PDB file of C-alpha atoms in Angstrom:
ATOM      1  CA  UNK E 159     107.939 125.048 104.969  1.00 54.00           C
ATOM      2  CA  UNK E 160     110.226 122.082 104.959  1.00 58.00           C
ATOM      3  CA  UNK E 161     109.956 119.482 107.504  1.00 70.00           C
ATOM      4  CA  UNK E 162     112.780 116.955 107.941  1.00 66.00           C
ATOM      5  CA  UNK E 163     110.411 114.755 109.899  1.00 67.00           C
ATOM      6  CA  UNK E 164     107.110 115.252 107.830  1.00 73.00           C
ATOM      7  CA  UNK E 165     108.742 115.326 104.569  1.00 71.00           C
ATOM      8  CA  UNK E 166     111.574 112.808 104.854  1.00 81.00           C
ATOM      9  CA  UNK E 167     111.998 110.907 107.993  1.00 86.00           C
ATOM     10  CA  UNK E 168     108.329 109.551 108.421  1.00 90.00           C
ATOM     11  CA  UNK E 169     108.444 108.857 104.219  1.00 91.00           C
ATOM     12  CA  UNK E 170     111.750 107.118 104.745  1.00 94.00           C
ATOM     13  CA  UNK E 171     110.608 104.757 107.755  1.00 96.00           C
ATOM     14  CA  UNK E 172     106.822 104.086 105.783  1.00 96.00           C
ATOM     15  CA  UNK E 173     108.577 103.025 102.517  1.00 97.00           C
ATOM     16  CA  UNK E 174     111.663 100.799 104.604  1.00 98.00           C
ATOM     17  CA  UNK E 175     109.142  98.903 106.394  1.00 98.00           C
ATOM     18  CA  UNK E 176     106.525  98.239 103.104  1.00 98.00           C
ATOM     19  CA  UNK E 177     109.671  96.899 101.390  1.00 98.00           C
ATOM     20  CA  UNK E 178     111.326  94.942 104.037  1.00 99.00           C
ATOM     21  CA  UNK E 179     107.592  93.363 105.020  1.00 99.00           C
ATOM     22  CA  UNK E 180     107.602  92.468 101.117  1.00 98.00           C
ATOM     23  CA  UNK E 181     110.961  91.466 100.576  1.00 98.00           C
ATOM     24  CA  UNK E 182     110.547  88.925 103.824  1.00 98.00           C
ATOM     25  CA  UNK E 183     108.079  87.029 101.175  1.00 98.00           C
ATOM     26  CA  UNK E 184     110.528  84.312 100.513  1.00 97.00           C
ATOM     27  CA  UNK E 185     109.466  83.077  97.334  1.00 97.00           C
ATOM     28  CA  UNK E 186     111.787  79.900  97.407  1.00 97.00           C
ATOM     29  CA  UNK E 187     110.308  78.797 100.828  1.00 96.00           C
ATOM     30  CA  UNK E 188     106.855  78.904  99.257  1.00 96.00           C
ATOM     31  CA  UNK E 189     106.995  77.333  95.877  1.00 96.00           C
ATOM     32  CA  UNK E 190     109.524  74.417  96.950  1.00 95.00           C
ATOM     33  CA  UNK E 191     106.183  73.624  99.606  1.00 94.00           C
ATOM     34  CA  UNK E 192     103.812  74.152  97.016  1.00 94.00           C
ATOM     35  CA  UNK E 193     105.522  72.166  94.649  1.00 90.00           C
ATOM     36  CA  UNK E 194     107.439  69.398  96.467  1.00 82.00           C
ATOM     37  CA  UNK E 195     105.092  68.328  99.080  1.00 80.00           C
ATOM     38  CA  UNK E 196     105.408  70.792 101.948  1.00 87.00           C
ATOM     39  CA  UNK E 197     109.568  70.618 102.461  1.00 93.00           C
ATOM     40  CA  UNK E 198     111.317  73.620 103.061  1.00 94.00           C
ATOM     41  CA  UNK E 199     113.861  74.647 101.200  1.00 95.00           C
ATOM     42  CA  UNK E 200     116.291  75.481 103.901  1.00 96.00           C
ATOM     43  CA  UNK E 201     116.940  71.471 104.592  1.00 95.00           C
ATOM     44  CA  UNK E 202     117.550  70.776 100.934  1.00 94.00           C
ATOM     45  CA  UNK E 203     120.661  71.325  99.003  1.00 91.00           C
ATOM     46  CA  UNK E 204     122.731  74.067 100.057  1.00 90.00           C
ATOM     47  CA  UNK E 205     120.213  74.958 102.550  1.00 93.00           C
ATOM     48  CA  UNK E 206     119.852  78.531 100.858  1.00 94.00           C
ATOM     49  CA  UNK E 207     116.827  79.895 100.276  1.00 95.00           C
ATOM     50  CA  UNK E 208     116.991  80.607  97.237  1.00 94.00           C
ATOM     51  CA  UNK E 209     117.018  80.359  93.455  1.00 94.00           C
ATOM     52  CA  UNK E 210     120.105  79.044  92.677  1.00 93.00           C
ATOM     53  CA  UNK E 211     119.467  75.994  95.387  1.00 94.00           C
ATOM     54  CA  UNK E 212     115.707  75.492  94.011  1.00 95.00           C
ATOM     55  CA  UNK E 213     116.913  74.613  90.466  1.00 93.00           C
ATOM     56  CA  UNK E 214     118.872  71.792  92.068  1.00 90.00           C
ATOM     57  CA  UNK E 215     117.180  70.444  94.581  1.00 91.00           C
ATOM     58  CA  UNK E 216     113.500  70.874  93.479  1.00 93.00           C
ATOM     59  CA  UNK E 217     113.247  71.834  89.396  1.00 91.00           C
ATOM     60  CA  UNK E 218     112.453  74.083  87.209  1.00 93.00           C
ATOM     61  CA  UNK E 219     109.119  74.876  87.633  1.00 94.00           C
ATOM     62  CA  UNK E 220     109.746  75.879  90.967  1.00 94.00           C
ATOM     63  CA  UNK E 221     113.152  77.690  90.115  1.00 94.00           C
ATOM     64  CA  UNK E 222     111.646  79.866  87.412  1.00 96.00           C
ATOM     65  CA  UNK E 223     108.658  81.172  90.213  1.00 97.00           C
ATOM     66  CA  UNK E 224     110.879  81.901  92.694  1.00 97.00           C
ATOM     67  CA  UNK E 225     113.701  83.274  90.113  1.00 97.00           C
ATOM     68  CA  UNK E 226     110.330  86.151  88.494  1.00 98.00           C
ATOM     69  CA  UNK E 227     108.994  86.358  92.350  1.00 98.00           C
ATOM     70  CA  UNK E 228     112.612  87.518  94.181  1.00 98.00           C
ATOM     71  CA  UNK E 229     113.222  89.775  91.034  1.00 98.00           C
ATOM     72  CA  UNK E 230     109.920  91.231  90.867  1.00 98.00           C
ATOM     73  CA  UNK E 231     109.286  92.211  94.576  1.00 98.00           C
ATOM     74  CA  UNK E 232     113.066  93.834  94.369  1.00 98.00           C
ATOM     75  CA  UNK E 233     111.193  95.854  91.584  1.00 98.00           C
ATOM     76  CA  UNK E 234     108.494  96.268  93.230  1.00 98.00           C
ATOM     77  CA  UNK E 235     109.946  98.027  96.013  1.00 98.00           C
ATOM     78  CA  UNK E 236     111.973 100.097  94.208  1.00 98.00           C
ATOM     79  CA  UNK E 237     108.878 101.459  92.062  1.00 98.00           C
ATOM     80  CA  UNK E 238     107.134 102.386  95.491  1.00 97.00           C
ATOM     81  CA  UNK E 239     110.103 103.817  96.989  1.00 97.00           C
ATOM     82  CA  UNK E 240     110.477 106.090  93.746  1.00 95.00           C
ATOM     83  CA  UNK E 241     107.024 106.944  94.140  1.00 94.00           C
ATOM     84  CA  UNK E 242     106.407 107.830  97.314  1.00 94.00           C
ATOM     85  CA  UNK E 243     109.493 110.285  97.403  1.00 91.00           C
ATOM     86  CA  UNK E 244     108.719 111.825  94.166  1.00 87.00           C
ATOM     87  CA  UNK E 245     105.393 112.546  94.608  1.00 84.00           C
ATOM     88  CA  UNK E 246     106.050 114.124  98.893  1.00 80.00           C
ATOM     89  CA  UNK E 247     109.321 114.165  99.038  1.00 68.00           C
ATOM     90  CA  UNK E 248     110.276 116.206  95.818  1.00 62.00           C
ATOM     91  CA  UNK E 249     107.619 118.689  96.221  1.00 66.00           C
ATOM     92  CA  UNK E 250     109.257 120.101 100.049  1.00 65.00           C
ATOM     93  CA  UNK E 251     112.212 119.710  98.549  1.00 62.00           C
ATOM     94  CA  UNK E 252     111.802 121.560  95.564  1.00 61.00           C
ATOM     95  CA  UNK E 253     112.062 125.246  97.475  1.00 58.00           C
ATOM     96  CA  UNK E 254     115.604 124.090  98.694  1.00 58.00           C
ATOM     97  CA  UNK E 255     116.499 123.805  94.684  1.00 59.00           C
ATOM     98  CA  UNK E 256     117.320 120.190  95.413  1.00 70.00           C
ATOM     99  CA  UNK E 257     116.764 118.119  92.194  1.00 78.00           C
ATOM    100  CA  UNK E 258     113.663 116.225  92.398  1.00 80.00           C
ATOM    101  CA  UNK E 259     115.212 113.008  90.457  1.00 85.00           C
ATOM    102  CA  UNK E 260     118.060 113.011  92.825  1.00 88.00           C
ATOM    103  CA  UNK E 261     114.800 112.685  96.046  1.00 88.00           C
ATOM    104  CA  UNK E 262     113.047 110.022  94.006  1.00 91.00           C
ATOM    105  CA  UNK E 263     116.293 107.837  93.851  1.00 94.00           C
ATOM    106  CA  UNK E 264     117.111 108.039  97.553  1.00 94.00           C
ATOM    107  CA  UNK E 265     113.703 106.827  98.146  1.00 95.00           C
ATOM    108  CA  UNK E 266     114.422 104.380  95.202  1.00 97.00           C
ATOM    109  CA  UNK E 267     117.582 103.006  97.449  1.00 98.00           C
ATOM    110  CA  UNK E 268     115.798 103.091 100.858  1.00 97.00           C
ATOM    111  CA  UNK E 269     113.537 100.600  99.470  1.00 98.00           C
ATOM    112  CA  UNK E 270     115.741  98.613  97.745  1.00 98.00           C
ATOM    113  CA  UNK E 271     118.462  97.770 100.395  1.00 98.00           C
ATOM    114  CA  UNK E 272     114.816  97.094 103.250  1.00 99.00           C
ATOM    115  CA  UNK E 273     113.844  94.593 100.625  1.00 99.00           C
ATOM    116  CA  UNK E 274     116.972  93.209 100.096  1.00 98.00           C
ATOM    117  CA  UNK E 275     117.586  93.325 103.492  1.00 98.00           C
ATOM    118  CA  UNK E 276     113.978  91.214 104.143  1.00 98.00           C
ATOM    119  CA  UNK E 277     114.624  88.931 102.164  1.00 98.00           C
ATOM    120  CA  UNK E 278     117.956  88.185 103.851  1.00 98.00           C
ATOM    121  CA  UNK E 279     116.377  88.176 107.218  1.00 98.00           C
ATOM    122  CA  UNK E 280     112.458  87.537 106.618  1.00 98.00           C
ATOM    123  CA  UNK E 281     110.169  88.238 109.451  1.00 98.00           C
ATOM    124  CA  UNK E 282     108.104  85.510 108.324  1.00 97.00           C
ATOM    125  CA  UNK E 283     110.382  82.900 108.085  1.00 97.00           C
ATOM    126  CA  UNK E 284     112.245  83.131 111.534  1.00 96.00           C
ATOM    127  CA  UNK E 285     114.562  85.286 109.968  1.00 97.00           C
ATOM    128  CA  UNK E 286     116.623  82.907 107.834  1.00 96.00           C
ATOM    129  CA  UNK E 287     116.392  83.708 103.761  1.00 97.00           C
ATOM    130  CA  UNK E 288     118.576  84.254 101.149  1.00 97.00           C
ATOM    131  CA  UNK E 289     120.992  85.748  99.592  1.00 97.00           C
ATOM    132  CA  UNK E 290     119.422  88.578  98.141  1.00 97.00           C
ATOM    133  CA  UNK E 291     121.377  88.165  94.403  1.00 97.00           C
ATOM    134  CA  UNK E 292     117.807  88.684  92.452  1.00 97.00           C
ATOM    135  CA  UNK E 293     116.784  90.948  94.601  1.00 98.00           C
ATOM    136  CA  UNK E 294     119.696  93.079  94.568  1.00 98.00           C
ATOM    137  CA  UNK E 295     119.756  92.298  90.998  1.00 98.00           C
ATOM    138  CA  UNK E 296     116.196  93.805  90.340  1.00 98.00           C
ATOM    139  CA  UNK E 297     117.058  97.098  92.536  1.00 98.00           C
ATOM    140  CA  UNK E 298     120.335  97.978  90.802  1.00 98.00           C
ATOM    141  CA  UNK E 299     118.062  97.465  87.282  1.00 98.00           C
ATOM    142  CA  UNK E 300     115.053  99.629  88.590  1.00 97.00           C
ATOM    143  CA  UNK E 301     117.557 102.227  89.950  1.00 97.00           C
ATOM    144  CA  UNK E 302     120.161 102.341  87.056  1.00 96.00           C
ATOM    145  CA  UNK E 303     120.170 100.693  84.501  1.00 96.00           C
ATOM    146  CA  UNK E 304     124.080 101.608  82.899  1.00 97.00           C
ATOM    147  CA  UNK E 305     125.491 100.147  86.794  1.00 98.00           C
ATOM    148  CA  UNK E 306     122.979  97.109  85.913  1.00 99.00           C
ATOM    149  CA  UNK E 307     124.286  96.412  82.478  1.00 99.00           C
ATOM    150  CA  UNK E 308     128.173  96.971  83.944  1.00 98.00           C
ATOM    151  CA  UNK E 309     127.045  94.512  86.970  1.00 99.00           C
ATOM    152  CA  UNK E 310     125.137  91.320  84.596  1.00 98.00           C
ATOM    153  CA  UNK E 311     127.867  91.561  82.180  1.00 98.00           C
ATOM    154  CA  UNK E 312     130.431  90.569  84.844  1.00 98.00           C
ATOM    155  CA  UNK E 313     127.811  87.936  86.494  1.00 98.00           C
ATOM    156  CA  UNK E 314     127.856  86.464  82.669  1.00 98.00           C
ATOM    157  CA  UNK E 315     131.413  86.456  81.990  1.00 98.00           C
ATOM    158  CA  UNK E 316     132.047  84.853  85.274  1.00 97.00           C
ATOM    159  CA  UNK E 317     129.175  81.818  84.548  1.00 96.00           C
ATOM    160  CA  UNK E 318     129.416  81.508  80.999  1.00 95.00           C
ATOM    161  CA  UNK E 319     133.145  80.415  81.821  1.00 95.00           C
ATOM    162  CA  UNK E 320     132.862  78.572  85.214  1.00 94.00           C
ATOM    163  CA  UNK E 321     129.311  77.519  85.249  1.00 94.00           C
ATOM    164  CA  UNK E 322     129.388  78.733  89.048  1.00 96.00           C
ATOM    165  CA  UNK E 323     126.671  80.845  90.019  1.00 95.00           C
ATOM    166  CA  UNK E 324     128.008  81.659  93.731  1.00 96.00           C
ATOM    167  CA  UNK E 325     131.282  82.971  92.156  1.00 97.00           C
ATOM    168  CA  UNK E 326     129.728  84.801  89.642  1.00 98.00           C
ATOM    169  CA  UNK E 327     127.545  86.674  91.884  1.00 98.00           C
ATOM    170  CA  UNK E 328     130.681  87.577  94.588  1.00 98.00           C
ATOM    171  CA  UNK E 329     132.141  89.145  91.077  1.00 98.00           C
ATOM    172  CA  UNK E 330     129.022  90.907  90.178  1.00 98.00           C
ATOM    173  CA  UNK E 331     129.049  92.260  94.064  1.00 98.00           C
ATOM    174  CA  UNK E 332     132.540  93.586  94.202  1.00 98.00           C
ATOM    175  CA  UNK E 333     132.097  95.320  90.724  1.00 99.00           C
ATOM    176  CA  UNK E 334     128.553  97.072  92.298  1.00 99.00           C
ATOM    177  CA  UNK E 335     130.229 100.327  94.039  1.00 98.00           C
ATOM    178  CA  UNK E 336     132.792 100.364  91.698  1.00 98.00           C
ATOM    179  CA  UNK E 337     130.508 100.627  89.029  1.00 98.00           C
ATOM    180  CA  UNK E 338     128.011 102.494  90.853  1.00 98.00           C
ATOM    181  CA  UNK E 339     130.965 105.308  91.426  1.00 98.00           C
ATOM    182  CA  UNK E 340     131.882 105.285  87.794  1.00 97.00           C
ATOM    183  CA  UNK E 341     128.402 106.339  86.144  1.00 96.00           C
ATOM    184  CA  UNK E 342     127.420 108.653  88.950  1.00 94.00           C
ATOM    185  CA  UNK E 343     131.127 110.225  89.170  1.00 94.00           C
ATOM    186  CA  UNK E 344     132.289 110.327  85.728  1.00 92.00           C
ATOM    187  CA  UNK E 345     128.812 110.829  83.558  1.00 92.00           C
ATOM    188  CA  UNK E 346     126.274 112.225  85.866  1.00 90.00           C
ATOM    189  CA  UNK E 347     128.359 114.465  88.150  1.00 90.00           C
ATOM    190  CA  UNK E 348     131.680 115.929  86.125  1.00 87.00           C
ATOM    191  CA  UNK E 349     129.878 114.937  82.597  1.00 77.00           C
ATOM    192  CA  UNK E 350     126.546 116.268  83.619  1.00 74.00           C
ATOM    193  CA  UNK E 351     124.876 113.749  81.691  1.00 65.00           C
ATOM    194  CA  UNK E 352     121.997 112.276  83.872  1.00 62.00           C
ATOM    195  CA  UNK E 353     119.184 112.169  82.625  1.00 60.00           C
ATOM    196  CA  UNK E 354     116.977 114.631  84.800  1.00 60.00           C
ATOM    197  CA  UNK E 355     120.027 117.360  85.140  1.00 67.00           C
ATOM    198  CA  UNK E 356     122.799 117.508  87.156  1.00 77.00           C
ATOM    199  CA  UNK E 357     123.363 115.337  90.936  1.00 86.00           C
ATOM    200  CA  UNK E 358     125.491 117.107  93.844  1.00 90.00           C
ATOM    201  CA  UNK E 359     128.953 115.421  94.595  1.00 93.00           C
ATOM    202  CA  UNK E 360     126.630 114.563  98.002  1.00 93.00           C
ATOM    203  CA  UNK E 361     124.776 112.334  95.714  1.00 94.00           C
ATOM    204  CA  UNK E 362     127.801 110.458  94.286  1.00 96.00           C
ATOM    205  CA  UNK E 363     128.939 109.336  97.711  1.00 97.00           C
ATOM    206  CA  UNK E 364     125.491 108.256  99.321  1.00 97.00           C
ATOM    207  CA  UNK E 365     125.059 106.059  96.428  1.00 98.00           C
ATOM    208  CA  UNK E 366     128.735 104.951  96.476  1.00 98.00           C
ATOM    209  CA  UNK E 367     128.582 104.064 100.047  1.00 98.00           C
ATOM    210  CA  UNK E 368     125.130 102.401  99.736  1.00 98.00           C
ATOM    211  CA  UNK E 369     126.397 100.414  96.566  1.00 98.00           C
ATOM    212  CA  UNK E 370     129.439  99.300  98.592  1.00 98.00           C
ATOM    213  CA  UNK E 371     127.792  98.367 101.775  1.00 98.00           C
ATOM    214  CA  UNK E 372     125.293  96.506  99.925  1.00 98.00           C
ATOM    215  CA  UNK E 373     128.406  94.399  97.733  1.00 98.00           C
ATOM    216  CA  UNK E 374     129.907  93.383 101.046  1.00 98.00           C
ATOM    217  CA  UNK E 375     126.915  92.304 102.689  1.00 98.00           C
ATOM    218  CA  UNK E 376     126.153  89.933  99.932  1.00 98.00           C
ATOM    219  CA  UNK E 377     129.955  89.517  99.174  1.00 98.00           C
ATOM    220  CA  UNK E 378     129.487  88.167 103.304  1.00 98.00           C
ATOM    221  CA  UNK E 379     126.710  85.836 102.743  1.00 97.00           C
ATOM    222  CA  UNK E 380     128.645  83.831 100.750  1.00 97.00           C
ATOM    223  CA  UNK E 381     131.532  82.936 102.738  1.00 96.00           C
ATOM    224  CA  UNK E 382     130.728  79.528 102.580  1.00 95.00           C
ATOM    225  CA  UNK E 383     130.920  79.512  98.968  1.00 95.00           C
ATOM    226  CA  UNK E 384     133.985  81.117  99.629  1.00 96.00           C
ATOM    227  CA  UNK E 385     135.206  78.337 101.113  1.00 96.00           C
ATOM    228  CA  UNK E 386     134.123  75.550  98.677  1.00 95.00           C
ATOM    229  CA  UNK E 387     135.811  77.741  96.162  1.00 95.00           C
ATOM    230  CA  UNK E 388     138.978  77.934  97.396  1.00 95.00           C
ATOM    231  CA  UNK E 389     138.082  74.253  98.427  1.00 96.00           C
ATOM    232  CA  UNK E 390     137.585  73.297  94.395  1.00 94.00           C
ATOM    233  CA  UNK E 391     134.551  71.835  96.006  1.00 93.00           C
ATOM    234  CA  UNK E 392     132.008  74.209  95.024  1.00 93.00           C
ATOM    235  CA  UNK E 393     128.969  72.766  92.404  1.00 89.00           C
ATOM    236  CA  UNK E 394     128.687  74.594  89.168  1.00 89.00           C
ATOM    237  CA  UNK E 395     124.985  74.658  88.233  1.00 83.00           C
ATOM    238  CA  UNK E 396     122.973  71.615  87.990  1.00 66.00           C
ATOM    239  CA  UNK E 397     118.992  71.039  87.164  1.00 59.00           C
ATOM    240  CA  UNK E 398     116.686  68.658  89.159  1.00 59.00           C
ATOM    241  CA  UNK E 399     114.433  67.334  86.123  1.00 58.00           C
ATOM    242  CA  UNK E 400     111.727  66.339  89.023  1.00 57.00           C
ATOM    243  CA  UNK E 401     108.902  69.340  88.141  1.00 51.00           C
TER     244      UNK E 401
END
């Protein structure tokens, strides 16, 4: 018999907290200490923790850790998520004729926004990451990868012609639910193409709402950049040769 505590709530809260304890990891905290003498990232630069802000104020090296770290614990999380609801989840589900991929995905989500969401705000780090792009950028890839595709291509056309990674990644934000509405709408709901059968409308909407909640919170974290861009002060990408 189907328990909404057993079989979903206490599932939900287990994989939230694994992924926000991993996504609070800050990557960019850690390698700029390992690899310029114990400084933290946070009084460098931009002050951002970071990628984007480790390529210019501490090198390569450093950047290209923290850029496969951020992107890899987003996947991370998203693989356990996926996991944990397929495999208890799916299985109380499946006498309610609820589609088992559409249970794995939720899970997928819940993880994905707690370890975005982490490393925004990490436990470990008094609560001051950030940004979440990568991370956000490794969920949408892990969850979907037609919204992913949709979502780089903007955050390329945007760089490749102003060289500004802030603006590119408010583009890629705002396109997020609109693309995440598009392929779940159009293809998987009225074209019944997914992949593992047909999604409920209910479906469309959760991820819609996630997708759009999850734009504007990133979309918010760079008001700053905001700023400088309306400014014309805002630095198009630069490389610290130092490591």
């Amino acid at each position: 018999m189907f328990s909404y505590f057993r079989d979903f709530a206490l599932p939900s809260v287990l994989v939230a907290l694994v992924s926000y304890f991993l996504g609070s990891i800050s990557s960019s905290i850690i390698f700029t200490k390992a690899f310029d003498h114990n400084v933290d990232i946070r009084t460098l630069g931009s002050g951002n923790a970071g990628a984007t802000n480790v390529l210019r104020s501490v090198g390569v090296k450093a950047a290209i850790f923290t850029f496969i770290f951020d992107f890899a614990k987003g996947a991370v999380s998203v693989m356990i998520g996926r996991a944990v609801f397929q495999y208890v989840c799916s299985q109380a589900a499946a006498p309610l004729m609820i589609n088992p991929h559409v249970v794995a995905q939720y899970g997928a989500y819940i993880a994905g926004v707690a370890c975005v969401f982490g490393h925004i705000y990490p436990v470990y780090f008094g609560f001051r990451g950030g940004k979440g792009v990568l991370t956000s950028a490794a969920m949408i890839a892990l969850i979907d990868w037609r919204v992913f595709l949709i979502v780089i291509g903007v955050f390329l056309v945007f760089f490749l012609t102003t060289r500004i990674v802030s603006l590119s990644s408010i583009c890629a934000a705002a396109t997020f639910p609109v693309a995440t509405f598009i392929i779940t709408f159009f293809i998987d709901f009225r074209g019944n193409q997914a992949a593992a059968g047909p999604v409920p409308i209910s479906y469309v909407w959760i991820t819609t709402a996630v997708s759009f909640c999850m734009g504007f919170v990133l979309i918010y974290k760079h008001r700053t950049n905001i700023e400088r861009i309306k400014n014309g002060t805002e630095k198009k990408i630069t490389i610290n040769h130092k490591t």
